[in-house]
CSV table of C-alpha atoms in Angstrom, one decimal:
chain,number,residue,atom,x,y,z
A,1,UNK,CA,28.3,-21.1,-33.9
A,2,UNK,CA,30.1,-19.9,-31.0
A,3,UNK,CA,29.7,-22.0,-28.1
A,4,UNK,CA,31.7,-20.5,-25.3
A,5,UNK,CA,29.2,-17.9,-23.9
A,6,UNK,CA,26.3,-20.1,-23.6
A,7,UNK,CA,26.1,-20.8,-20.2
A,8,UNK,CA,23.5,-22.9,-17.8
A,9,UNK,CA,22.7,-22.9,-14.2
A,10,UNK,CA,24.9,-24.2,-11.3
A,11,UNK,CA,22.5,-27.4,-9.5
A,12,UNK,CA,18.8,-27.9,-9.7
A,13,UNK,CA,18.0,-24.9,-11.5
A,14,UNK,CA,16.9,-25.7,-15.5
A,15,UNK,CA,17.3,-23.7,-18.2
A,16,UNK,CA,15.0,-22.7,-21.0
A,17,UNK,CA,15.8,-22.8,-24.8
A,18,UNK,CA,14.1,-19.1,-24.5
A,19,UNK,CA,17.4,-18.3,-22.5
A,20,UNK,CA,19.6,-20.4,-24.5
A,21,UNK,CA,18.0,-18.2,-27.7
A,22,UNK,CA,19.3,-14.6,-25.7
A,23,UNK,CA,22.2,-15.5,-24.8
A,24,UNK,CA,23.1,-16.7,-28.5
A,25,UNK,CA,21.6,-12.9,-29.6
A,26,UNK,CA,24.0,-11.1,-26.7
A,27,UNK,CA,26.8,-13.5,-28.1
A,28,UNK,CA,26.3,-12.2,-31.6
A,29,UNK,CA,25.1,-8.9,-31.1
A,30,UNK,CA,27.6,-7.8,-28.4
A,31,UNK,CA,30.5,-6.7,-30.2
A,32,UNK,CA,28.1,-4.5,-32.6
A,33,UNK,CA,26.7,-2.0,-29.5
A,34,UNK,CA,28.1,1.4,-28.6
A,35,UNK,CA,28.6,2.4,-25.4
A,36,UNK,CA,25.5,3.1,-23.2
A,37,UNK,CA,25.1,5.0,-19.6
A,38,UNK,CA,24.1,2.3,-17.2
A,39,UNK,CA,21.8,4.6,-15.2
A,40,UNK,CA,20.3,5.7,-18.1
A,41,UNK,CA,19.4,2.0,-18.7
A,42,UNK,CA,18.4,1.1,-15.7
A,43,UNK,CA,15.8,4.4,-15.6
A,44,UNK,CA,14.7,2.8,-19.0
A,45,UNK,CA,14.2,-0.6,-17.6
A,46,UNK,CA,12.6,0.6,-14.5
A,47,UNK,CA,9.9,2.8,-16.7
A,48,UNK,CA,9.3,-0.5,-19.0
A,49,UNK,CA,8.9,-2.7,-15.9
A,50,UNK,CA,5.2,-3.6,-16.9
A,51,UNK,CA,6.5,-4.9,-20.1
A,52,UNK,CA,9.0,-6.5,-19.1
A,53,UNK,CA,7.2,-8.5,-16.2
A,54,UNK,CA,9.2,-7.5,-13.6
A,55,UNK,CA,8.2,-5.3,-10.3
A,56,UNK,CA,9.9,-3.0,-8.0
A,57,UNK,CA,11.6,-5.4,-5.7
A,58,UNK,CA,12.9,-6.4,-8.9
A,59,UNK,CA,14.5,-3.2,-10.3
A,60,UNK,CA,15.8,-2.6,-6.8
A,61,UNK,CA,18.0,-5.9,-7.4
A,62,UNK,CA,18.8,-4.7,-10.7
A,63,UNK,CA,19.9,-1.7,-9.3
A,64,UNK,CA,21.8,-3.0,-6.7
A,65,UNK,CA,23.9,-5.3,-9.7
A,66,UNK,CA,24.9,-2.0,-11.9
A,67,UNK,CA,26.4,-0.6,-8.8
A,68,UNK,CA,28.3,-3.3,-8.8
A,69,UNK,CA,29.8,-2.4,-12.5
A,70,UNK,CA,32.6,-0.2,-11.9
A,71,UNK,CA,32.4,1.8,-14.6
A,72,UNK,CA,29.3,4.6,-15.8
A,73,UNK,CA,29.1,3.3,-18.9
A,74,UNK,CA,28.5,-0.4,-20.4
A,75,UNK,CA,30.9,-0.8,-22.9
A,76,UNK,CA,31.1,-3.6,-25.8
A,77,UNK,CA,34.5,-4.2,-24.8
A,78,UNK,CA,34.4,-4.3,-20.8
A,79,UNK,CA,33.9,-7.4,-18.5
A,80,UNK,CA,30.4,-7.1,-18.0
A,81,UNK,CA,29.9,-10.0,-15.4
A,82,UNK,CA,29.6,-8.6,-11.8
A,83,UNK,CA,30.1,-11.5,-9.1
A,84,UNK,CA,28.7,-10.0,-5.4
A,85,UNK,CA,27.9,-12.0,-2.2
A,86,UNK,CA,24.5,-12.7,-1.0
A,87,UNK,CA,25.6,-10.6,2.3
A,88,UNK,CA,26.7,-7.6,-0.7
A,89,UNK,CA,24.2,-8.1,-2.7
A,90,UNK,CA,20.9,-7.8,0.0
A,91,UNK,CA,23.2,-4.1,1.6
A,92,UNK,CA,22.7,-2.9,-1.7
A,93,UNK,CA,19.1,-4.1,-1.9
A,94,UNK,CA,18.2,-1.8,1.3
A,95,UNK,CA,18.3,-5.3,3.2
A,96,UNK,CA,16.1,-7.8,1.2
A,97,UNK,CA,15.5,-11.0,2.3
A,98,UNK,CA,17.7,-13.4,0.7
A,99,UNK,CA,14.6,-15.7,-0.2
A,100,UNK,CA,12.8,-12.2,-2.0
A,101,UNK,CA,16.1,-11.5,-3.1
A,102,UNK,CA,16.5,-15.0,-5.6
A,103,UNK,CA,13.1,-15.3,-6.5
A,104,UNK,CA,13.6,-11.1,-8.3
A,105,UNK,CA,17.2,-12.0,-9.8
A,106,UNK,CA,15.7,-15.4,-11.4
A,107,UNK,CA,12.1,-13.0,-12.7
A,108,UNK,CA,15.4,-10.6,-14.0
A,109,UNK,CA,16.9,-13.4,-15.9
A,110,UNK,CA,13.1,-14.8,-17.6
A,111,UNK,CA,13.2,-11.2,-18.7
A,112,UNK,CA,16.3,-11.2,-20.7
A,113,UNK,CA,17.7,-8.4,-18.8
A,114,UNK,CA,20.7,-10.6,-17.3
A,115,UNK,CA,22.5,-13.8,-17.5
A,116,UNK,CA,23.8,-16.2,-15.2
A,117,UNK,CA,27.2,-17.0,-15.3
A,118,UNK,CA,27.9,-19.7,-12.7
A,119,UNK,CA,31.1,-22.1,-11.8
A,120,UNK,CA,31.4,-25.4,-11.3
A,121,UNK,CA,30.5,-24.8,-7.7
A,122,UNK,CA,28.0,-22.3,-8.1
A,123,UNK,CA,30.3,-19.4,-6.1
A,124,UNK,CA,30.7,-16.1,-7.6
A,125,UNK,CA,34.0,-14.9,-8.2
A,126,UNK,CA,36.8,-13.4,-10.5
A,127,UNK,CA,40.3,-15.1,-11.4
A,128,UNK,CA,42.9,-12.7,-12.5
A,129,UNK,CA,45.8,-12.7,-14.4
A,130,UNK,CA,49.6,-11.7,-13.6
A,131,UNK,CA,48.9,-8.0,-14.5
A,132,UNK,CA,45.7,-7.4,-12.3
A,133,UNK,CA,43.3,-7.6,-15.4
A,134,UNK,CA,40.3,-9.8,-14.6
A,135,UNK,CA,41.0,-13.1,-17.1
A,136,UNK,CA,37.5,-14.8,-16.2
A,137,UNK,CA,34.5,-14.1,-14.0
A,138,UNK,CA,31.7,-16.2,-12.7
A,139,UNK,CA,27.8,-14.6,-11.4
A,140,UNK,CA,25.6,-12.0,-13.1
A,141,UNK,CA,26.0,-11.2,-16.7
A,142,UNK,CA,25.1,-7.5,-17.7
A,143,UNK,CA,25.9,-7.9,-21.1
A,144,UNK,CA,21.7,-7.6,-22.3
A,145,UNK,CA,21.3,-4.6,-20.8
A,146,UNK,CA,23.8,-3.2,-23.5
A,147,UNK,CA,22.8,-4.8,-26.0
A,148,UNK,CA,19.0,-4.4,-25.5
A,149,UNK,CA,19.6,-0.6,-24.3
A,150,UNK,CA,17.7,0.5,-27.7
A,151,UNK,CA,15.0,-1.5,-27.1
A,152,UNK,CA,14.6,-0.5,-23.2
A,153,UNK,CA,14.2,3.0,-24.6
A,154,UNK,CA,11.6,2.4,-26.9
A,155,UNK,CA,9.5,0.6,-24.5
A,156,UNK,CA,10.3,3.1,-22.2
A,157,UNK,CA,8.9,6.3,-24.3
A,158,UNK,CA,5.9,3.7,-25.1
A,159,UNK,CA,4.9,3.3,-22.0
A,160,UNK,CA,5.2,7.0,-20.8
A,161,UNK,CA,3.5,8.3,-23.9
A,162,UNK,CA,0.5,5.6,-22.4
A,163,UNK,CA,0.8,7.0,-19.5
A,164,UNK,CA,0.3,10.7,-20.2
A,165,UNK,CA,-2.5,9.6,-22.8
A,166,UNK,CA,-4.1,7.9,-19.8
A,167,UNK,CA,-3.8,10.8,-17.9
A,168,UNK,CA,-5.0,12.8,-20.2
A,169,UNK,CA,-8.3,11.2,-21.2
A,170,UNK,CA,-8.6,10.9,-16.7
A,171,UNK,CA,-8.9,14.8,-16.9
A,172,UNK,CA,-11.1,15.0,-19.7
A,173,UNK,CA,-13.7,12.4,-18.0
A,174,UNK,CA,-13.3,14.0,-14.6
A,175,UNK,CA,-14.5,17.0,-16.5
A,176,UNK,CA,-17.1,15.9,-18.6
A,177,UNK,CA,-18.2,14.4,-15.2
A,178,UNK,CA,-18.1,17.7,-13.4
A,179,UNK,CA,-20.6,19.2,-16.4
A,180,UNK,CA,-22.8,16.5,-16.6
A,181,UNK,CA,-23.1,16.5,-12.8
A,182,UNK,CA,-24.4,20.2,-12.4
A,183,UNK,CA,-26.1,20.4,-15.3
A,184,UNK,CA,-28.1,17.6,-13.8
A,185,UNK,CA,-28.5,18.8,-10.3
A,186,UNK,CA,-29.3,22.6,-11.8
A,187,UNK,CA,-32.3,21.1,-14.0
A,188,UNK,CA,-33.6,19.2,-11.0
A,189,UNK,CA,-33.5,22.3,-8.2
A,190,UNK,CA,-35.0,24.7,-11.1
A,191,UNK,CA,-37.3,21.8,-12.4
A,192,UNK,CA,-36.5,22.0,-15.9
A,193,UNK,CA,-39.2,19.9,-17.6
A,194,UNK,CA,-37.9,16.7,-19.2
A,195,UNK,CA,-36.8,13.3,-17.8
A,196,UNK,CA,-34.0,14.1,-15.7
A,197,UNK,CA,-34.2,11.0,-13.3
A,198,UNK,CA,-33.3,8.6,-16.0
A,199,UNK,CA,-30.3,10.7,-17.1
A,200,UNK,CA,-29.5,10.9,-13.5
A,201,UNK,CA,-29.2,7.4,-13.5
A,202,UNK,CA,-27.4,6.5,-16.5
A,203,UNK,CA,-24.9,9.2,-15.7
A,204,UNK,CA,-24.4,6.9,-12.0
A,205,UNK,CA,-24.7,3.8,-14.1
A,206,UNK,CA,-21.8,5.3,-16.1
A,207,UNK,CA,-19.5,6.5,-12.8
A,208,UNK,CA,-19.8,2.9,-11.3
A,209,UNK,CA,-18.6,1.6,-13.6
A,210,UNK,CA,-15.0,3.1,-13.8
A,211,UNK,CA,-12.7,0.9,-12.9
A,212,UNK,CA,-10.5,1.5,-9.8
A,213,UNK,CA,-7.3,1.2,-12.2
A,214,UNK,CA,-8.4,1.6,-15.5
A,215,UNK,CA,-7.2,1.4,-18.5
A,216,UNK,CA,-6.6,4.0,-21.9
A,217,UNK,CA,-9.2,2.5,-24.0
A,218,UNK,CA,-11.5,1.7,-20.8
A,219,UNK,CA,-11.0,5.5,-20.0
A,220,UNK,CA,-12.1,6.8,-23.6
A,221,UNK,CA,-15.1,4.2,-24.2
A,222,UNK,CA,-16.3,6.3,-20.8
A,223,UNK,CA,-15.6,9.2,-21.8
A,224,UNK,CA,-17.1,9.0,-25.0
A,225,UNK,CA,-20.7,7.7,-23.1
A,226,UNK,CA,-20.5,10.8,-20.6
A,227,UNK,CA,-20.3,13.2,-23.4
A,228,UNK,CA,-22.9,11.7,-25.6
A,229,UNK,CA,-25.0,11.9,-21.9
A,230,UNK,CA,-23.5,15.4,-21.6
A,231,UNK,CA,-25.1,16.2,-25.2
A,232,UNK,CA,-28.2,14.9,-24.3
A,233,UNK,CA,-29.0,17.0,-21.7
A,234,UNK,CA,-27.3,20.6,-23.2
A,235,UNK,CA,-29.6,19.4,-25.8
A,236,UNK,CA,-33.0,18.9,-23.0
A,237,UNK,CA,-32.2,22.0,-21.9
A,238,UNK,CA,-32.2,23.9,-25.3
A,239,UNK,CA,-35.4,22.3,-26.0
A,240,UNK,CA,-37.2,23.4,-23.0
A,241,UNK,CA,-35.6,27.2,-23.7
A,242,UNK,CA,-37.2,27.2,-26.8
A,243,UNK,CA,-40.7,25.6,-25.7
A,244,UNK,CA,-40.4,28.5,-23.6
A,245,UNK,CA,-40.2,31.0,-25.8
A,246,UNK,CA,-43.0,31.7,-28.3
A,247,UNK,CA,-40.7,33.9,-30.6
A,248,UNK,CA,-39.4,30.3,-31.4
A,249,UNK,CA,-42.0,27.9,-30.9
A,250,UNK,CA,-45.5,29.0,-31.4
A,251,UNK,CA,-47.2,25.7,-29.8
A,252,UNK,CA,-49.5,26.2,-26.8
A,253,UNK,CA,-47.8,27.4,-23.5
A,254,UNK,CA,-48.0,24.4,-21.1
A,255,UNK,CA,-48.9,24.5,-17.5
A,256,UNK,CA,-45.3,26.0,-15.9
A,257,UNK,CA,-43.9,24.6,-13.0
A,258,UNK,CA,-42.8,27.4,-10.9
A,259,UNK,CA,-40.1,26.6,-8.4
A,260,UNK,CA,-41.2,28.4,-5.3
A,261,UNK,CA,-38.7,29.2,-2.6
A,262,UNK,CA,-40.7,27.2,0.2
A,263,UNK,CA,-38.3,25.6,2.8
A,264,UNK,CA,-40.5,22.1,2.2
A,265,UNK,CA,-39.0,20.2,0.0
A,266,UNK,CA,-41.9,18.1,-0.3
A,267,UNK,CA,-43.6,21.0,-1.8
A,268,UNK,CA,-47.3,19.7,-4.2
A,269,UNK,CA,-47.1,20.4,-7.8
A,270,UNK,CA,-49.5,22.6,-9.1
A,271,UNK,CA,-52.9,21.4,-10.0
A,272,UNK,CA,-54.0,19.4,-13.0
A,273,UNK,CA,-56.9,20.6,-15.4
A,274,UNK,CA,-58.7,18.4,-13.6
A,275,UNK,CA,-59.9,19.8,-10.2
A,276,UNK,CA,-61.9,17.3,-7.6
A,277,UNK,CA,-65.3,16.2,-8.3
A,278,UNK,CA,-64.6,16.9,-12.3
A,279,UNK,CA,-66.8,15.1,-14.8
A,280,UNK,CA,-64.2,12.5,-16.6
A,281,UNK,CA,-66.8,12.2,-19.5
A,282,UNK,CA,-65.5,15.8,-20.6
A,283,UNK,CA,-64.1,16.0,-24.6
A,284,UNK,CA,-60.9,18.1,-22.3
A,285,UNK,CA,-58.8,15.5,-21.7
A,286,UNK,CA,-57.6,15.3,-17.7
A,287,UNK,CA,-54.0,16.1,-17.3
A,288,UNK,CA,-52.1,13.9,-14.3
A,289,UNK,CA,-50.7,15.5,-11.8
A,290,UNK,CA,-47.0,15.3,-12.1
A,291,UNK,CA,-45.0,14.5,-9.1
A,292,UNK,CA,-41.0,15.5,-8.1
A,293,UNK,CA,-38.6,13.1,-9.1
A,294,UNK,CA,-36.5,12.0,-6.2
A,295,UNK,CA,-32.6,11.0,-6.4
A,296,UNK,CA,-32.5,7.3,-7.2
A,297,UNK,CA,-29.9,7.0,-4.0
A,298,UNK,CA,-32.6,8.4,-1.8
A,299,UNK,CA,-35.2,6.0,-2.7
A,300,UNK,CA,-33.2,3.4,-2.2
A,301,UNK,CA,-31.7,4.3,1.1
A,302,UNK,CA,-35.3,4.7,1.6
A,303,UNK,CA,-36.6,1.3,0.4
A,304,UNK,CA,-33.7,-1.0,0.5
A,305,UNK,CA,-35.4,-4.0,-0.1
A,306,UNK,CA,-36.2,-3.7,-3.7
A,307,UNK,CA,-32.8,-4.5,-4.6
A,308,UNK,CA,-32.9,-7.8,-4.2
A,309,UNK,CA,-35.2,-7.9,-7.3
A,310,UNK,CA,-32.7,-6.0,-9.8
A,311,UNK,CA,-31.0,-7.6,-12.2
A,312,UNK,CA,-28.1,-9.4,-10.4
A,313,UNK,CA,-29.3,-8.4,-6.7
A,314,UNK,CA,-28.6,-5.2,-7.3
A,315,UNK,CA,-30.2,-1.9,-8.8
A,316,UNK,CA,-28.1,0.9,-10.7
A,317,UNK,CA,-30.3,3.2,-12.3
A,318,UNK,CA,-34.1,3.9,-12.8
A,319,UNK,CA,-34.2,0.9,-15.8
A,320,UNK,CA,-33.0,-1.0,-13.0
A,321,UNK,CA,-35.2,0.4,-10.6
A,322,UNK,CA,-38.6,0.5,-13.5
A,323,UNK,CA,-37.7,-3.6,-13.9
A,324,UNK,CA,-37.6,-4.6,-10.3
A,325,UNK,CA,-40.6,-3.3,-9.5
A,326,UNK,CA,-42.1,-5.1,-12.9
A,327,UNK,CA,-41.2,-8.2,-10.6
A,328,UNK,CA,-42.3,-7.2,-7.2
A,329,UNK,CA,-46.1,-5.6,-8.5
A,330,UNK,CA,-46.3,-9.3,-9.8
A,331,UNK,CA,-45.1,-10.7,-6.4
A,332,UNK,CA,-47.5,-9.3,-4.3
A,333,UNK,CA,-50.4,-9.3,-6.4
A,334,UNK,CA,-50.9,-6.3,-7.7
A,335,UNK,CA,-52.9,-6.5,-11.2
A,336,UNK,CA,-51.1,-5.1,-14.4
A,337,UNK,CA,-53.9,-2.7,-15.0
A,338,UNK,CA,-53.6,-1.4,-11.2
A,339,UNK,CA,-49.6,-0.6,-12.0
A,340,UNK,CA,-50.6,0.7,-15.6
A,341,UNK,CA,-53.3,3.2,-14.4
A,342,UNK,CA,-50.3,4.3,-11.8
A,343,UNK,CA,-47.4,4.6,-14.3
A,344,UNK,CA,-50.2,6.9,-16.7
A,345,UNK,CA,-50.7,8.8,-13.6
A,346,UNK,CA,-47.3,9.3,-11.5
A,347,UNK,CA,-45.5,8.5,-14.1
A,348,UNK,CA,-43.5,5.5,-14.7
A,349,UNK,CA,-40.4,6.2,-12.2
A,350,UNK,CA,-42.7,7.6,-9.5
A,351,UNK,CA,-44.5,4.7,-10.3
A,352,UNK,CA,-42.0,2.2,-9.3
A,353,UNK,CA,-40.5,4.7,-6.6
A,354,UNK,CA,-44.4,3.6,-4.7
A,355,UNK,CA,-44.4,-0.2,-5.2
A,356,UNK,CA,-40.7,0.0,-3.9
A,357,UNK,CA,-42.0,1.8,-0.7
A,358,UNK,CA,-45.3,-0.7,-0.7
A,359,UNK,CA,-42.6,-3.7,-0.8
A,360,UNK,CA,-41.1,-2.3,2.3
A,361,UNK,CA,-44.4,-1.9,4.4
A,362,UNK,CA,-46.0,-5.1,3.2
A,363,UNK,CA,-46.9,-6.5,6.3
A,364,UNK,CA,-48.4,-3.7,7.0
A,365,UNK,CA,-50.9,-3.8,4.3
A,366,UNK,CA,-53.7,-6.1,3.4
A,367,UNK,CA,-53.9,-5.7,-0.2
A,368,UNK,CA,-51.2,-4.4,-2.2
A,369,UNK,CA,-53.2,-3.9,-5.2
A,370,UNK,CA,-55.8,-1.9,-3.6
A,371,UNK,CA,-53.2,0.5,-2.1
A,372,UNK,CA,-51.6,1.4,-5.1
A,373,UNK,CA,-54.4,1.7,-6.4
A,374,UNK,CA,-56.1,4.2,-3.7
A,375,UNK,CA,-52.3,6.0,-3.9
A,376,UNK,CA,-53.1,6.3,-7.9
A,377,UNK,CA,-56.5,8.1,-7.0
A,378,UNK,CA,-55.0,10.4,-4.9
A,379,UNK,CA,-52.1,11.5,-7.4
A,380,UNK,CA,-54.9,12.1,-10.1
A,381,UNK,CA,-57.0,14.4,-7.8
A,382,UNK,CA,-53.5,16.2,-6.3
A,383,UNK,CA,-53.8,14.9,-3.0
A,384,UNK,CA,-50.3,13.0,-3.0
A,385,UNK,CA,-47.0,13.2,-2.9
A,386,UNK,CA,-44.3,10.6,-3.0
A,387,UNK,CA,-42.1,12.7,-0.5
A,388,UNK,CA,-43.6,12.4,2.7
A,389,UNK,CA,-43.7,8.2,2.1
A,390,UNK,CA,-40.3,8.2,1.5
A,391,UNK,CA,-39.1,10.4,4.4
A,392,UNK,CA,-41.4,8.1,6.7
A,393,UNK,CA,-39.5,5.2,5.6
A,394,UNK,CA,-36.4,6.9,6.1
A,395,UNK,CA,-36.6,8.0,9.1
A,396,UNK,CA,-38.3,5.1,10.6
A,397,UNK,CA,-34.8,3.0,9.2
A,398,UNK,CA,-32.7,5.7,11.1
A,399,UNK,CA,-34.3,5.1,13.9
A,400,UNK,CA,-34.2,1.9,13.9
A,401,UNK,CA,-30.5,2.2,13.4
A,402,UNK,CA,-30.0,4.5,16.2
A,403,UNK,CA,-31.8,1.9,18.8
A,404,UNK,CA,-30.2,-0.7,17.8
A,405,UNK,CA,-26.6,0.7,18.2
């Protein structure tokens, strides 16, 4: 084995058998590279950096060595050992610190992308011969980025093809985002019939949780939800055209919801079948009034204090939402069959939407239980709305806010 190119550190630095193990490969493998374009390398190296575990700082020292290299090309048969001053070497570095400086040339030699070549007194410099020709050199070894120059490139087109794949599958969830977004907020202002509250809030659920710098397959396990979500509601939608039309579906017209074009948002739904003063002991079973579903950001904005009872102090979508107030009916009393009777009559998000807004005037009211209760009544004979409670809350927190700044 030849011994004569193995090198180790001038001083207190130690040296690894992982760098004893490159330098025998350059050693061997050195005399079988072609020639390679040092920029070209260096672009390679500085596209791979990830991989490699190095950082910018990093391939700006790397940089600054190849300039050193007189030549454009790295040749099998060239001196490959640059030897600059710290003074050179940090001008070349756009001024880095010498302290930043060594700790990025001793990350480039962990990575196998150079070699130290020191003297017996640790200085950097050349001794020529008679005719001018450099006979033996002592600092930075370049010969790995020759002979690693193939595999530079290969991690280089690697990790570009990732990143266009990445970028790729970015576009494709921003736009499955976009369509699942309107096709939400279209159903809600024309009040398509169906549950859009809880696919509201899966489709939030879903948007929190992309990552600030995610990754390929983090990117496609989301995309892949938001288009099963997507498919969902193109497929709500094409169940409620069809309901719709009796050419297709020859089931008994329900009640329609007509979207009037009153500037109250807060606007009552139409009537059940069951008008006030009715007899319940009727065979015609009573239909429940059904109430707006409200953005699940509104409510709580509105009634911030349910929160707290989600599942990690925190609430992300209706489930969420539907849970925590599980919790808080039990909290303050309130009997299971006094928040059943409500979920049969609001409904089982409106439902929670009222204990959230009961949690937050609780000292205001004697008996929890009895006021959801008295709320429930009121649904059933179309007297109430959840809007106006939630507005009241609302406002009264801005205006809190606004006195107390």
């Amino acid at each position: 084995m030849e011994t004569g190119n193995i090198s180790t550190p001038f001083g207190r630095r130690s040296v690894s058998l992982a760098e004893i193990r490159r330098q025998r490969a350059v050693s061997e493998s050195k005399a079988a590279e072609r020639s390679v374009d040092k920029w070209k390398v260096l672009r390679d190296a500085s596209a791979a950096m990830t991989l490699l575990g190095i950082h910018s700082n990093s391939v700006a020292v790397l940089d600054a060595l190849i300039s050193f290299y007189p030549e454009s090309e790295f040749r099998p048969d060239a001196q490959l050992i640059v030897f600059p001053s710290n003074m050179q070497l940090s001008l070349r570095a756009h001024g880095m610190p010498n302290s930043t400086m060594r700790r990025h040339l001793a990350l480039l030699v962990d990575a196998g992308l150079i070699i130290r070549k020191d003297s017996a007194n640790g200085k950097r410099y050349a001794r020529k011969d008679k005719s001018g020709s450099v006979e033996s050199a002592f600092g930075f070894d370049l010969s790995p980025l020759l002979v690693r120059a193939g595999e530079l490139a290969t991690m280089a087109q690697e990790v570009m093809a990732e990143r266009a794949a990445l970028r790729r599958a970015k576009e494709s969830l921003t736009i499955c985002r976009r369509d699942v977004r309107k096709l939400i907020t279209a159903a809600l202002e024309e009040e398509a019939p169906g549950n859009w509250s809880l696919i509201e809030g899966t489709y939030l659920a879903l948007v929190q949780r992309i990552p600030r710098s995610p990754t390929v397959t983090e990117v496609r396990e989301l995309l892949e939800e938001m288009r099963m979500l997507k498919e969902e509601a193109l497929n709500l939608l094409e169940d409620n055209e069809n309901d719709a039309n009796p050419s297709i579906n020859h089931a008994p017209i329900e009640q329609h919801i007509q979207n009037s074009k009153t500037e109250s948002f807060f606007e009552f739904e139409p009537r059940s079948g069951k008008e006030r003063g009715g007899n319940l002991s009727d065979n015609i079973e009573p239909q429940r009034s059904q109430l707006k579903s409200f953005p699940l950001g509104l409510v709580l904005r509105a009634c911030p204090e349910i929160c707290d009872y989600g599942p990690n102090g925190a609430i992300a979508s209706w489930r969420d939402l539907m849970s925590a107030a599980v919790v808080v009916r039990s909290m303050m009393g309130v009997s299971p069959s006094a928040y059943q009777d409500a979920c049969e009559i609001m409904g089982a998000e409106n439902a929670a939407v009222a204990v959230a807004c009961i949690l937050e005037r609780n000292n205001m009211i004697n008996s929890a239980g009895g006021y959801l209760r008295n709320l429930t009544h009121r649904c059933e004979i179309g007297e109430f709305s959840i809007g106006p409670m939630l507005m009241a809350l609302l406002n009264a927190r801005s205006d809190g806010q606004r006195r107390a700044g």
